[in-house]
Amino acid sequence: MKGRDSGNLAGLHLVRMAGGFGVVATAGIALSVLIALVTVLQPFHVRVPPSFPAKRAACTSSAMQIVAHADDDLIFQSPDVLHDVEAGRCVRTVYVTAGDAAKDDLYWKGREEGSRAAYAHMAGVPNIWTTADAGVPGRSIQLETLVGAPGISIVSMRLPDGSRAGAGMLVHHFESLRRLWDGAITSISTVDGSATYTGTSLRETLAELMTTFAPTTVRTQDWTIPFGTGDHADHIATALFVQQANRDFRTAHTIYAYGGYPTWTRRPNVFGADLEEKRNAFRAYAAHDSMICLSLWCLDDLAWSSRLGRQYVTASESTGNPARGPGVKVTAASENAASGQTAGRAVDGVALGYPIDDTTGGPPSAAPEGAGSSWTIPLRRRSTAR
């Protein structure tokens, strides 16, 4: 109260000095006081960062996000990504486009800096990265690794933003991922001139990035909805290319499709500490994106808040036997060691089991009705509603 009273006295003094401009001065002082009060009263949260090992010889499991723009992972795939970072999994995110919005290099480079800031914030380490090549033969693709948490890395492919509808933009000769997917164009070039891709070579590059990193979890965007149904065309086209490339990645893993803009019509399902930490990471990113305003007086703030409060998985596909992947825990209500029906048999990758073959599959024959086995992939703390 003392600070507010002092502000009022200062306001009166300024009004007397302003003379004929007293009304304007009063309005200005009132606005300043209001902004100051909002800033003071707005809750401020400091997250205690997780203990992240400075050096790790290897990761027990890994996750790769392949998304269109340098915030799609933070908006649509978190808190799953956040949980992976906190759990110490190897996490690599691939941004397929520069998300440049037809603006100059300063804008998309700022978005890349925002992504680095967000991951450093989630890991609780300084925002210091090393830069190398991603290692795809014949391609120049930037790979950045977080120094304080070397299991975290970012790949930037820098293809052009194709616009919400996917028609492309004049500055990029109307090249877009949607038009490449539809066959309207035969190739697409990066905004920095580092590479040109056909549909086939883009698929091969994405498959190579997956194969090199060998994640047990792959996340992309929603491949289940058609273009023009509310989501950004870059989101859908990226998901379609990734789903296609995923067929060439044969290591045991599961790929998940995450809903985009249309999820705002579904009930919020991110709450509490998850929502707070998700917002903090997004704010670290947004500080470097000049097109985002998260202040209370910005009209866009409501839209961002709505998106951050939701995360929905719309589809998944498994390759190989992910239940045998690193870090997977198998539990059972019961088992019969004498007949060889152990809990592990339930996830042995063999389709036939009891009563056709007692030595494979599950649930064990000795289990009570309704009881069986379960296996947990170190993917998220809680299941994500669909």
C-alpha atoms as a printed R data frame, in Angstrom:
    type eleno elety resid chain resno       x       y       z
1   ATOM     1    CA   MET     A     1   0.000   0.000   0.000
2   ATOM     2    CA   LYS     A     2   2.833   2.361   0.792
3   ATOM     3    CA   GLY     A     3   4.222   2.115  -2.717
4   ATOM     4    CA   ARG     A     4   0.794   2.750  -4.241
5   ATOM     5    CA   ASP     A     5   0.181   5.834  -2.006
6   ATOM     6    CA   SER     A     6   3.552   7.263  -3.027
7   ATOM     7    CA   GLY     A     7   2.588   6.775  -6.648
8   ATOM     8    CA   ASN     A     8  -0.657   8.697  -6.106
9   ATOM     9    CA   LEU     A     9   1.175  11.641  -4.517
10  ATOM    10    CA   ALA     A    10   3.591  11.735  -7.387
11  ATOM    11    CA   GLY     A    11   0.611  11.678  -9.757
12  ATOM    12    CA   LEU     A    12  -0.999  14.686  -8.088
13  ATOM    13    CA   HIS     A    13   2.242  16.600  -8.230
14  ATOM    14    CA   LEU     A    14   2.549  15.918 -11.924
15  ATOM    15    CA   VAL     A    15  -1.043  17.028 -12.541
16  ATOM    16    CA   ARG     A    16  -0.397  20.399 -10.887
17  ATOM    17    CA   MET     A    17   2.695  20.902 -13.015
18  ATOM    18    CA   ALA     A    18   0.972  19.823 -16.186
19  ATOM    19    CA   GLY     A    19  -1.619  22.594 -16.078
20  ATOM    20    CA   GLY     A    20  -3.869  22.325 -19.075
21  ATOM    21    CA   PHE     A    21  -2.623  18.794 -19.719
22  ATOM    22    CA   GLY     A    22  -3.781  17.506 -16.364
23  ATOM    23    CA   VAL     A    23  -6.331  15.097 -17.794
24  ATOM    24    CA   VAL     A    24  -3.776  13.471 -20.076
25  ATOM    25    CA   ALA     A    25  -1.218  13.280 -17.305
26  ATOM    26    CA   THR     A    26  -3.732  11.718 -14.941
27  ATOM    27    CA   ALA     A    27  -4.654   9.071 -17.504
28  ATOM    28    CA   GLY     A    28  -0.987   8.313 -18.087
29  ATOM    29    CA   ILE     A    29  -0.231   8.007 -14.391
30  ATOM    30    CA   ALA     A    30  -3.265   5.776 -13.873
31  ATOM    31    CA   LEU     A    31  -2.164   3.474 -16.653
32  ATOM    32    CA   SER     A    32   1.350   3.322 -15.248
33  ATOM    33    CA   VAL     A    33   0.051   2.470 -11.790
34  ATOM    34    CA   LEU     A    34  -2.244  -0.207 -13.235
35  ATOM    35    CA   ILE     A    35   0.593  -1.820 -15.149
36  ATOM    36    CA   ALA     A    36   2.810  -1.728 -12.066
37  ATOM    37    CA   LEU     A    37   0.099  -3.345  -9.945
38  ATOM    38    CA   VAL     A    38  -0.531  -6.074 -12.515
39  ATOM    39    CA   THR     A    39   3.197  -6.790 -12.633
40  ATOM    40    CA   VAL     A    40   3.460  -6.987  -8.853
41  ATOM    41    CA   LEU     A    41   0.285  -8.995  -8.317
42  ATOM    42    CA   GLN     A    42   0.913 -11.458 -11.134
43  ATOM    43    CA   PRO     A    43   2.250 -14.669  -9.565
44  ATOM    44    CA   PHE     A    44   5.896 -15.313 -10.183
45  ATOM    45    CA   HIS     A    45   7.082 -18.901 -10.146
46  ATOM    46    CA   VAL     A    46  10.637 -20.128  -9.995
47  ATOM    47    CA   ARG     A    47  11.028 -23.791 -10.866
48  ATOM    48    CA   VAL     A    48  13.791 -25.662  -9.156
49  ATOM    49    CA   PRO     A    49  15.658 -27.197 -12.108
50  ATOM    50    CA   PRO     A    50  16.168 -30.959 -12.170
51  ATOM    51    CA   SER     A    51  19.563 -32.361 -11.373
52  ATOM    52    CA   PHE     A    52  20.945 -32.983 -14.841
53  ATOM    53    CA   PRO     A    53  24.234 -34.894 -15.249
54  ATOM    54    CA   ALA     A    54  26.876 -32.803 -16.978
55  ATOM    55    CA   LYS     A    55  28.149 -35.795 -18.934
56  ATOM    56    CA   ARG     A    56  26.439 -39.070 -19.801
57  ATOM    57    CA   ALA     A    57  28.029 -41.982 -21.565
58  ATOM    58    CA   ALA     A    58  24.704 -43.179 -22.981
59  ATOM    59    CA   CYS     A    59  20.981 -42.715 -22.557
60  ATOM    60    CA   THR     A    60  18.742 -45.526 -21.391
61  ATOM    61    CA   SER     A    61  16.075 -44.368 -23.838
62  ATOM    62    CA   SER     A    62  15.550 -41.535 -26.266
63  ATOM    63    CA   ALA     A    63  12.822 -39.418 -27.828
64  ATOM    64    CA   MET     A    64  12.771 -37.471 -31.080
65  ATOM    65    CA   GLN     A    65  10.279 -34.759 -31.949
66  ATOM    66    CA   ILE     A    66   9.894 -33.875 -35.648
67  ATOM    67    CA   VAL     A    67   7.705 -30.809 -36.013
68  ATOM    68    CA   ALA     A    68   7.106 -28.007 -38.486
69  ATOM    69    CA   HIS     A    69   7.889 -24.878 -36.454
70  ATOM    70    CA   ALA     A    70  10.108 -23.820 -33.593
71  ATOM    71    CA   ASP     A    71   7.389 -23.847 -30.957
72  ATOM    72    CA   ASP     A    72   5.139 -26.731 -32.012
73  ATOM    73    CA   ASP     A    73   6.900 -29.103 -29.609
74  ATOM    74    CA   LEU     A    74   6.501 -26.675 -26.706
75  ATOM    75    CA   ILE     A    75   2.811 -26.023 -27.405
76  ATOM    76    CA   PHE     A    76   1.423 -29.339 -28.636
77  ATOM    77    CA   GLN     A    77   3.812 -32.018 -27.290
78  ATOM    78    CA   SER     A    78   4.430 -30.807 -23.783
79  ATOM    79    CA   PRO     A    79   4.420 -31.810 -20.957
80  ATOM    80    CA   ASP     A    80   5.529 -35.086 -22.560
81  ATOM    81    CA   VAL     A    81   8.728 -33.458 -23.861
82  ATOM    82    CA   LEU     A    82   9.219 -31.694 -20.537
83  ATOM    83    CA   HIS     A    83   8.925 -34.989 -18.657
84  ATOM    84    CA   ASP     A    84  11.528 -36.587 -20.911
85  ATOM    85    CA   VAL     A    85  13.981 -33.777 -20.285
86  ATOM    86    CA   GLU     A    86  13.419 -33.986 -16.534
87  ATOM    87    CA   ALA     A    87  13.824 -37.779 -16.598
88  ATOM    88    CA   GLY     A    88  17.232 -37.499 -18.287
89  ATOM    89    CA   ARG     A    89  16.239 -39.132 -21.556
90  ATOM    90    CA   CYS     A    90  18.144 -38.228 -24.685
91  ATOM    91    CA   VAL     A    91  15.908 -35.719 -26.442
92  ATOM    92    CA   ARG     A    92  16.388 -34.456 -29.989
93  ATOM    93    CA   THR     A    93  13.971 -32.094 -31.720
94  ATOM    94    CA   VAL     A    94  13.927 -31.591 -35.493
95  ATOM    95    CA   TYR     A    95  12.392 -28.379 -36.837
96  ATOM    96    CA   VAL     A    96  11.533 -28.992 -40.485
97  ATOM    97    CA   THR     A    97  10.770 -25.378 -41.443
98  ATOM    98    CA   ALA     A    98  12.338 -22.104 -40.387
99  ATOM    99    CA   GLY     A    99   8.887 -20.775 -39.481
100 ATOM   100    CA   ASP     A   100   9.986 -17.528 -41.064
101 ATOM   101    CA   ALA     A   101   6.504 -16.128 -41.846
102 ATOM   102    CA   ALA     A   102   8.028 -14.465 -44.938
103 ATOM   103    CA   LYS     A   103  10.155 -12.256 -42.686
104 ATOM   104    CA   ASP     A   104  13.903 -11.649 -42.781
105 ATOM   105    CA   ASP     A   105  16.675 -13.804 -41.315
106 ATOM   106    CA   LEU     A   106  16.570 -12.015 -37.969
107 ATOM   107    CA   TYR     A   107  13.094 -13.367 -37.302
108 ATOM   108    CA   TRP     A   108  13.677 -17.067 -37.920
109 ATOM   109    CA   LYS     A   109  17.077 -16.936 -36.243
110 ATOM   110    CA   GLY     A   110  15.324 -15.434 -33.238
111 ATOM   111    CA   ARG     A   111  12.919 -18.372 -33.196
112 ATOM   112    CA   GLU     A   112  15.860 -20.781 -33.192
113 ATOM   113    CA   GLU     A   113  17.360 -18.891 -30.269
114 ATOM   114    CA   GLY     A   114  14.010 -19.168 -28.518
115 ATOM   115    CA   SER     A   115  14.027 -22.951 -28.883
116 ATOM   116    CA   ARG     A   116  17.521 -23.137 -27.429
117 ATOM   117    CA   ALA     A   117  16.448 -20.972 -24.497
118 ATOM   118    CA   ALA     A   118  13.401 -23.160 -23.839
119 ATOM   119    CA   TYR     A   119  15.351 -26.428 -23.721
120 ATOM   120    CA   ALA     A   120  18.087 -24.925 -21.563
121 ATOM   121    CA   HIS     A   121  15.364 -23.706 -19.225
122 ATOM   122    CA   MET     A   122  13.715 -27.139 -19.059
123 ATOM   123    CA   ALA     A   123  17.072 -28.792 -18.350
124 ATOM   124    CA   GLY     A   124  18.040 -26.181 -15.770
125 ATOM   125    CA   VAL     A   125  21.442 -25.486 -17.325
126 ATOM   126    CA   PRO     A   126  23.045 -22.438 -19.001
127 ATOM   127    CA   ASN     A   127  21.895 -21.641 -22.539
128 ATOM   128    CA   ILE     A   128  25.192 -22.616 -24.164
129 ATOM   129    CA   TRP     A   129  25.288 -24.854 -27.233
130 ATOM   130    CA   THR     A   130  27.808 -26.365 -29.613
131 ATOM   131    CA   THR     A   131  27.142 -26.524 -33.362
132 ATOM   132    CA   ALA     A   132  27.954 -29.373 -35.747
133 ATOM   133    CA   ASP     A   133  26.559 -31.103 -38.807
134 ATOM   134    CA   ALA     A   134  23.688 -33.564 -38.358
135 ATOM   135    CA   GLY     A   135  25.581 -36.182 -40.357
136 ATOM   136    CA   VAL     A   136  23.123 -36.906 -43.159
137 ATOM   137    CA   PRO     A   137  25.223 -37.822 -46.224
138 ATOM   138    CA   GLY     A   138  25.063 -35.159 -48.910
139 ATOM   139    CA   ARG     A   139  23.081 -32.751 -46.741
140 ATOM   140    CA   SER     A   140  24.140 -29.687 -44.765
141 ATOM   141    CA   ILE     A   141  21.880 -29.652 -41.704
142 ATOM   142    CA   GLN     A   142  22.646 -27.868 -38.453
143 ATOM   143    CA   LEU     A   143  22.820 -29.894 -35.238
144 ATOM   144    CA   GLU     A   144  23.127 -28.086 -31.909
145 ATOM   145    CA   THR     A   145  23.905 -29.779 -28.590
146 ATOM   146    CA   LEU     A   146  23.301 -28.317 -25.140
147 ATOM   147    CA   VAL     A   147  26.672 -28.183 -23.365
148 ATOM   148    CA   GLY     A   148  25.353 -28.596 -19.834
149 ATOM   149    CA   ALA     A   149  23.039 -31.455 -20.859
150 ATOM   150    CA   PRO     A   150  24.568 -33.123 -23.935
151 ATOM   151    CA   GLY     A   151  21.690 -35.555 -24.272
152 ATOM   152    CA   ILE     A   152  19.579 -32.654 -25.540
153 ATOM   153    CA   SER     A   153  19.987 -31.538 -29.151
154 ATOM   154    CA   ILE     A   154  18.200 -29.572 -31.868
155 ATOM   155    CA   VAL     A   155  18.220 -30.064 -35.649
156 ATOM   156    CA   SER     A   156  17.198 -27.157 -37.890
157 ATOM   157    CA   MET     A   157  16.297 -28.001 -41.497
158 ATOM   158    CA   ARG     A   158  15.082 -24.462 -42.367
159 ATOM   159    CA   LEU     A   159  12.576 -25.151 -45.118
160 ATOM   160    CA   PRO     A   160  10.267 -22.205 -45.871
161 ATOM   161    CA   ASP     A   161   7.093 -21.464 -43.952
162 ATOM   162    CA   GLY     A   162   4.234 -22.455 -46.255
163 ATOM   163    CA   SER     A   163   1.529 -20.215 -44.712
164 ATOM   164    CA   ARG     A   164  -1.514 -21.395 -42.740
165 ATOM   165    CA   ALA     A   165  -3.282 -22.783 -45.818
166 ATOM   166    CA   GLY     A   166  -0.111 -24.192 -47.364
167 ATOM   167    CA   ALA     A   167  -0.162 -22.139 -50.571
168 ATOM   168    CA   GLY     A   168   3.366 -20.891 -50.001
169 ATOM   169    CA   MET     A   169   4.606 -17.312 -50.077
170 ATOM   170    CA   LEU     A   170   5.832 -15.049 -52.853
171 ATOM   171    CA   VAL     A   171   9.244 -14.531 -51.249
172 ATOM   172    CA   HIS     A   172   9.815 -18.307 -51.485
173 ATOM   173    CA   HIS     A   173   8.319 -18.707 -54.969
174 ATOM   174    CA   PHE     A   174   5.253 -20.318 -53.353
175 ATOM   175    CA   GLU     A   175   7.198 -23.362 -52.226
176 ATOM   176    CA   SER     A   176   5.590 -25.199 -49.314
177 ATOM   177    CA   LEU     A   177   5.540 -28.631 -47.711
178 ATOM   178    CA   ARG     A   178   1.880 -29.065 -48.620
179 ATOM   179    CA   ARG     A   179   2.510 -28.333 -52.291
180 ATOM   180    CA   LEU     A   180   5.473 -30.721 -52.237
181 ATOM   181    CA   TRP     A   181   3.302 -33.439 -50.674
182 ATOM   182    CA   ASP     A   182   0.481 -32.818 -53.165
183 ATOM   183    CA   GLY     A   183   2.889 -32.896 -56.128
184 ATOM   184    CA   ALA     A   184   2.200 -29.284 -57.128
185 ATOM   185    CA   ILE     A   185   5.966 -28.642 -56.958
186 ATOM   186    CA   THR     A   186   8.835 -31.063 -57.447
187 ATOM   187    CA   SER     A   187  11.319 -29.555 -54.999
188 ATOM   188    CA   ILE     A   188  11.670 -27.143 -52.095
189 ATOM   189    CA   SER     A   189  14.747 -25.175 -50.991
190 ATOM   190    CA   THR     A   190  15.808 -23.998 -47.546
191 ATOM   191    CA   VAL     A   191  15.600 -20.320 -46.638
192 ATOM   192    CA   ASP     A   192  19.372 -20.149 -46.151
193 ATOM   193    CA   GLY     A   193  20.171 -21.869 -49.462
194 ATOM   194    CA   SER     A   194  21.863 -24.817 -47.766
195 ATOM   195    CA   ALA     A   195  19.824 -27.593 -49.431
196 ATOM   196    CA   THR     A   196  17.079 -28.508 -51.879
197 ATOM   197    CA   TYR     A   197  14.747 -31.473 -51.391
198 ATOM   198    CA   THR     A   198  12.381 -33.477 -53.525
199 ATOM   199    CA   GLY     A   199   9.590 -35.368 -51.816
200 ATOM   200    CA   THR     A   200  11.672 -38.544 -51.958
201 ATOM   201    CA   SER     A   201  14.867 -36.990 -50.651
202 ATOM   202    CA   LEU     A   202  12.994 -35.272 -47.827
203 ATOM   203    CA   ARG     A   203  11.538 -38.608 -46.777
204 ATOM   204    CA   GLU     A   204  14.977 -40.225 -46.967
205 ATOM   205    CA   THR     A   205  16.541 -37.426 -44.930
206 ATOM   206    CA   LEU     A   206  13.930 -37.688 -42.204
207 ATOM   207    CA   ALA     A   207  14.393 -41.463 -42.089
208 ATOM   208    CA   GLU     A   208  18.166 -41.016 -41.826
209 ATOM   209    CA   LEU     A   209  17.781 -38.549 -38.964
210 ATOM   210    CA   MET     A   210  15.633 -41.095 -37.122
211 ATOM   211    CA   THR     A   211  17.966 -43.976 -37.862
212 ATOM   212    CA   THR     A   212  21.063 -42.078 -36.738
213 ATOM   213    CA   PHE     A   213  19.519 -41.018 -33.430
214 ATOM   214    CA   ALA     A   214  17.615 -44.319 -32.951
215 ATOM   215    CA   PRO     A   215  14.841 -43.041 -30.675
216 ATOM   216    CA   THR     A   216  12.475 -45.405 -28.888
217 ATOM   217    CA   THR     A   217   9.835 -42.664 -29.052
218 ATOM   218    CA   VAL     A   218   9.089 -40.489 -32.092
219 ATOM   219    CA   ARG     A   219   6.681 -37.584 -31.882
220 ATOM   220    CA   THR     A   220   5.239 -35.689 -34.800
221 ATOM   221    CA   GLN     A   221   2.078 -33.769 -35.616
222 ATOM   222    CA   ASP     A   222  -1.401 -34.851 -36.621
223 ATOM   223    CA   TRP     A   223  -1.494 -37.024 -39.755
224 ATOM   224    CA   THR     A   224  -5.111 -38.068 -39.144
225 ATOM   225    CA   ILE     A   225  -6.843 -34.917 -40.412
226 ATOM   226    CA   PRO     A   226  -7.025 -33.535 -43.966
227 ATOM   227    CA   PHE     A   227  -5.703 -30.162 -45.058
228 ATOM   228    CA   GLY     A   228  -8.058 -27.263 -44.552
229 ATOM   229    CA   THR     A   229  -9.693 -28.549 -41.373
230 ATOM   230    CA   GLY     A   230  -8.296 -26.024 -38.908
231 ATOM   231    CA   ASP     A   231  -4.673 -26.999 -38.422
232 ATOM   232    CA   HIS     A   232  -1.673 -25.310 -40.034
233 ATOM   233    CA   ALA     A   233  -0.836 -26.933 -43.386
234 ATOM   234    CA   ASP     A   234   2.843 -27.152 -42.375
235 ATOM   235    CA   HIS     A   235   1.815 -29.225 -39.342
236 ATOM   236    CA   ILE     A   236  -0.139 -31.731 -41.405
237 ATOM   237    CA   ALA     A   237   2.395 -31.964 -44.244
238 ATOM   238    CA   THR     A   238   5.250 -32.481 -41.786
239 ATOM   239    CA   ALA     A   239   3.305 -35.258 -40.082
240 ATOM   240    CA   LEU     A   240   2.559 -36.975 -43.408
241 ATOM   241    CA   PHE     A   241   6.200 -36.877 -44.485
242 ATOM   242    CA   VAL     A   242   7.333 -38.149 -41.079
243 ATOM   243    CA   GLN     A   243   4.776 -40.958 -41.048
244 ATOM   244    CA   GLN     A   244   5.989 -41.963 -44.499
245 ATOM   245    CA   ALA     A   245   9.669 -41.767 -43.507
246 ATOM   246    CA   ASN     A   246   8.947 -43.751 -40.360
247 ATOM   247    CA   ARG     A   247   8.414 -46.854 -42.503
248 ATOM   248    CA   ASP     A   248  12.127 -46.794 -43.291
249 ATOM   249    CA   PHE     A   249  13.138 -46.583 -39.626
250 ATOM   250    CA   ARG     A   250  13.162 -50.198 -38.511
251 ATOM   251    CA   THR     A   251  14.506 -50.011 -34.947
252 ATOM   252    CA   ALA     A   252  11.847 -50.908 -32.363
253 ATOM   253    CA   HIS     A   253   9.964 -47.728 -31.462
254 ATOM   254    CA   THR     A   254   6.566 -46.097 -31.278
255 ATOM   255    CA   ILE     A   255   5.566 -42.976 -33.202
256 ATOM   256    CA   TYR     A   256   2.866 -40.659 -31.855
257 ATOM   257    CA   ALA     A   257   0.760 -38.041 -33.652
258 ATOM   258    CA   TYR     A   258  -0.117 -34.980 -31.577
259 ATOM   259    CA   GLY     A   259  -3.087 -32.743 -32.238
260 ATOM   260    CA   GLY     A   260  -2.517 -29.127 -33.272
261 ATOM   261    CA   TYR     A   261  -4.740 -26.044 -33.380
262 ATOM   262    CA   PRO     A   262  -8.062 -27.968 -33.412
263 ATOM   263    CA   THR     A   263  -7.386 -29.283 -29.888
264 ATOM   264    CA   TRP     A   264  -8.504 -25.938 -28.445
265 ATOM   265    CA   THR     A   265 -12.093 -27.228 -28.786
266 ATOM   266    CA   ARG     A   266 -11.330 -30.132 -26.446
267 ATOM   267    CA   ARG     A   267 -11.281 -29.926 -22.667
268 ATOM   268    CA   PRO     A   268  -8.082 -28.696 -20.981
269 ATOM   269    CA   ASN     A   269  -5.967 -31.601 -19.716
270 ATOM   270    CA   VAL     A   270  -2.721 -29.982 -18.575
271 ATOM   271    CA   PHE     A   271  -2.864 -28.634 -15.022
272 ATOM   272    CA   GLY     A   272  -0.866 -27.786 -11.930
273 ATOM   273    CA   ALA     A   273   2.911 -28.069 -11.979
274 ATOM   274    CA   ASP     A   274   2.862 -29.428 -15.538
275 ATOM   275    CA   LEU     A   275   1.028 -26.364 -16.810
276 ATOM   276    CA   GLU     A   276   3.239 -23.989 -14.843
277 ATOM   277    CA   GLU     A   277   6.451 -25.555 -16.127
278 ATOM   278    CA   LYS     A   278   5.089 -25.755 -19.660
279 ATOM   279    CA   ARG     A   279   4.271 -22.036 -19.547
280 ATOM   280    CA   ASN     A   280   7.720 -21.205 -18.186
281 ATOM   281    CA   ALA     A   281   9.438 -23.049 -21.028
282 ATOM   282    CA   PHE     A   282   7.189 -21.406 -23.604
283 ATOM   283    CA   ARG     A   283   7.850 -17.974 -22.145
284 ATOM   284    CA   ALA     A   284  11.592 -18.628 -22.454
285 ATOM   285    CA   TYR     A   285  10.968 -19.274 -26.142
286 ATOM   286    CA   ALA     A   286   8.534 -16.396 -26.649
287 ATOM   287    CA   ALA     A   287  11.056 -13.842 -25.396
288 ATOM   288    CA   HIS     A   288  12.871 -14.364 -28.720
289 ATOM   289    CA   ASP     A   289   9.828 -14.467 -31.026
290 ATOM   290    CA   SER     A   290   8.839 -10.914 -31.933
291 ATOM   291    CA   MET     A   291   5.393 -12.023 -33.149
292 ATOM   292    CA   ILE     A   292   4.303 -13.373 -29.759
293 ATOM   293    CA   CYS     A   293   2.947 -11.180 -26.977
294 ATOM   294    CA   LEU     A   294   2.092 -12.885 -23.700
295 ATOM   295    CA   SER     A   295   1.340  -9.768 -21.651
296 ATOM   296    CA   LEU     A   296  -2.092  -9.580 -20.040
297 ATOM   297    CA   TRP     A   297  -3.137  -6.693 -22.286
298 ATOM   298    CA   CYS     A   298  -2.326  -8.598 -25.508
299 ATOM   299    CA   LEU     A   299  -5.276 -10.076 -27.361
300 ATOM   300    CA   ASP     A   300  -3.200 -13.132 -28.317
301 ATOM   301    CA   ASP     A   301  -2.576 -14.095 -24.693
302 ATOM   302    CA   LEU     A   302  -5.924 -15.908 -24.412
303 ATOM   303    CA   ALA     A   303  -5.170 -18.021 -27.502
304 ATOM   304    CA   TRP     A   304  -1.733 -19.034 -26.242
305 ATOM   305    CA   SER     A   305  -3.106 -19.872 -22.796
306 ATOM   306    CA   SER     A   306  -5.766 -22.053 -24.394
307 ATOM   307    CA   ARG     A   307  -3.213 -23.993 -26.417
308 ATOM   308    CA   LEU     A   308  -0.785 -24.468 -23.539
309 ATOM   309    CA   GLY     A   309  -3.522 -26.025 -21.401
310 ATOM   310    CA   ARG     A   310  -3.962 -28.939 -23.800
311 ATOM   311    CA   GLN     A   311  -1.992 -31.901 -25.145
312 ATOM   312    CA   TYR     A   312  -3.674 -34.653 -27.135
313 ATOM   313    CA   VAL     A   313  -2.298 -37.733 -28.860
314 ATOM   314    CA   THR     A   314  -4.448 -38.550 -31.887
315 ATOM   315    CA   ALA     A   315  -2.763 -41.717 -33.207
316 ATOM   316    CA   SER     A   316   0.235 -44.000 -32.745
317 ATOM   317    CA   GLU     A   317   2.067 -46.738 -34.627
318 ATOM   318    CA   SER     A   318   4.639 -49.219 -33.341
319 ATOM   319    CA   THR     A   319   7.544 -50.794 -35.177
320 ATOM   320    CA   GLY     A   320   9.274 -53.924 -33.892
321 ATOM   321    CA   ASN     A   321   8.630 -54.748 -30.246
322 ATOM   322    CA   PRO     A   322   8.931 -51.549 -28.209
323 ATOM   323    CA   ALA     A   323   8.004 -53.514 -25.089
324 ATOM   324    CA   ARG     A   324  11.527 -54.961 -25.238
325 ATOM   325    CA   GLY     A   325  13.106 -51.525 -25.544
326 ATOM   326    CA   PRO     A   326  15.507 -50.035 -23.000
327 ATOM   327    CA   GLY     A   327  13.947 -48.824 -19.794
328 ATOM   328    CA   VAL     A   328  10.666 -50.738 -20.283
329 ATOM   329    CA   LYS     A   329   9.335 -52.400 -17.131
330 ATOM   330    CA   VAL     A   330   7.096 -55.494 -17.289
331 ATOM   331    CA   THR     A   331   4.780 -56.374 -14.403
332 ATOM   332    CA   ALA     A   332   2.143 -59.105 -14.026
333 ATOM   333    CA   ALA     A   333  -0.706 -60.012 -11.715
334 ATOM   334    CA   SER     A   334   0.599 -63.570 -11.707
335 ATOM   335    CA   GLU     A   335   2.841 -65.910 -13.643
336 ATOM   336    CA   ASN     A   336   3.565 -69.620 -13.953
337 ATOM   337    CA   ALA     A   337   7.292 -70.199 -13.952
338 ATOM   338    CA   ALA     A   338   6.836 -74.001 -14.069
339 ATOM   339    CA   SER     A   339   5.178 -73.834 -17.506
340 ATOM   340    CA   GLY     A   340   7.433 -71.035 -18.724
341 ATOM   341    CA   GLN     A   341   4.638 -68.479 -18.654
342 ATOM   342    CA   THR     A   342   6.585 -65.656 -17.079
343 ATOM   343    CA   ALA     A   343   5.523 -62.014 -17.200
344 ATOM   344    CA   GLY     A   344   8.006 -61.378 -19.970
345 ATOM   345    CA   ARG     A   345   6.173 -63.808 -22.252
346 ATOM   346    CA   ALA     A   346   3.306 -61.341 -22.490
347 ATOM   347    CA   VAL     A   347   5.509 -58.928 -24.404
348 ATOM   348    CA   ASP     A   348   7.712 -61.360 -26.291
349 ATOM   349    CA   GLY     A   349   6.442 -60.219 -29.685
350 ATOM   350    CA   VAL     A   350   4.705 -63.546 -30.364
351 ATOM   351    CA   ALA     A   351   1.042 -63.187 -31.266
352 ATOM   352    CA   LEU     A   352  -0.021 -66.728 -30.271
353 ATOM   353    CA   GLY     A   353  -0.239 -67.636 -26.590
354 ATOM   354    CA   TYR     A   354  -2.363 -69.601 -24.168
355 ATOM   355    CA   PRO     A   355  -4.282 -71.780 -24.857
356 ATOM   356    CA   ILE     A   356  -2.685 -72.403 -28.269
357 ATOM   357    CA   ASP     A   357   0.894 -72.271 -26.982
358 ATOM   358    CA   ASP     A   358   1.530 -72.261 -23.228
359 ATOM   359    CA   THR     A   359   5.191 -71.301 -23.662
360 ATOM   360    CA   THR     A   360   4.492 -67.905 -25.272
361 ATOM   361    CA   GLY     A   361   2.180 -64.975 -24.808
362 ATOM   362    CA   GLY     A   362   0.012 -64.046 -21.884
363 ATOM   363    CA   PRO     A   363  -1.774 -63.684 -19.654
364 ATOM   364    CA   PRO     A   364  -0.581 -66.713 -17.647
365 ATOM   365    CA   SER     A   365  -3.084 -69.520 -17.339
366 ATOM   366    CA   ALA     A   366  -2.887 -69.364 -13.542
367 ATOM   367    CA   ALA     A   367  -3.970 -65.718 -13.440
368 ATOM   368    CA   PRO     A   368  -7.362 -64.927 -11.924
369 ATOM   369    CA   GLU     A   369 -10.092 -63.777 -14.283
370 ATOM   370    CA   GLY     A   370  -9.494 -60.240 -15.485
371 ATOM   371    CA   ALA     A   371  -5.856 -60.229 -14.350
372 ATOM   372    CA   GLY     A   372  -2.986 -60.049 -16.755
373 ATOM   373    CA   SER     A   373   0.285 -58.276 -17.375
374 ATOM   374    CA   SER     A   374   1.272 -54.738 -18.203
375 ATOM   375    CA   TRP     A   375   4.318 -52.932 -19.498
376 ATOM   376    CA   THR     A   376   5.319 -49.332 -19.092
377 ATOM   377    CA   ILE     A   377   7.433 -47.355 -21.550
378 ATOM   378    CA   PRO     A   378   9.294 -44.428 -19.952
379 ATOM   379    CA   LEU     A   379   7.302 -41.990 -22.095
380 ATOM   380    CA   ARG     A   380   5.320 -39.757 -19.748
381 ATOM   381    CA   ARG     A   381   4.303 -39.545 -16.108
382 ATOM   382    CA   ARG     A   382   0.665 -39.989 -16.987
383 ATOM   383    CA   SER     A   383  -1.241 -41.146 -20.002
384 ATOM   384    CA   THR     A   384  -2.437 -38.498 -22.443
385 ATOM   385    CA   ALA     A   385  -6.149 -38.403 -23.171
386 ATOM   386    CA   ARG     A   386  -7.251 -38.775 -26.776
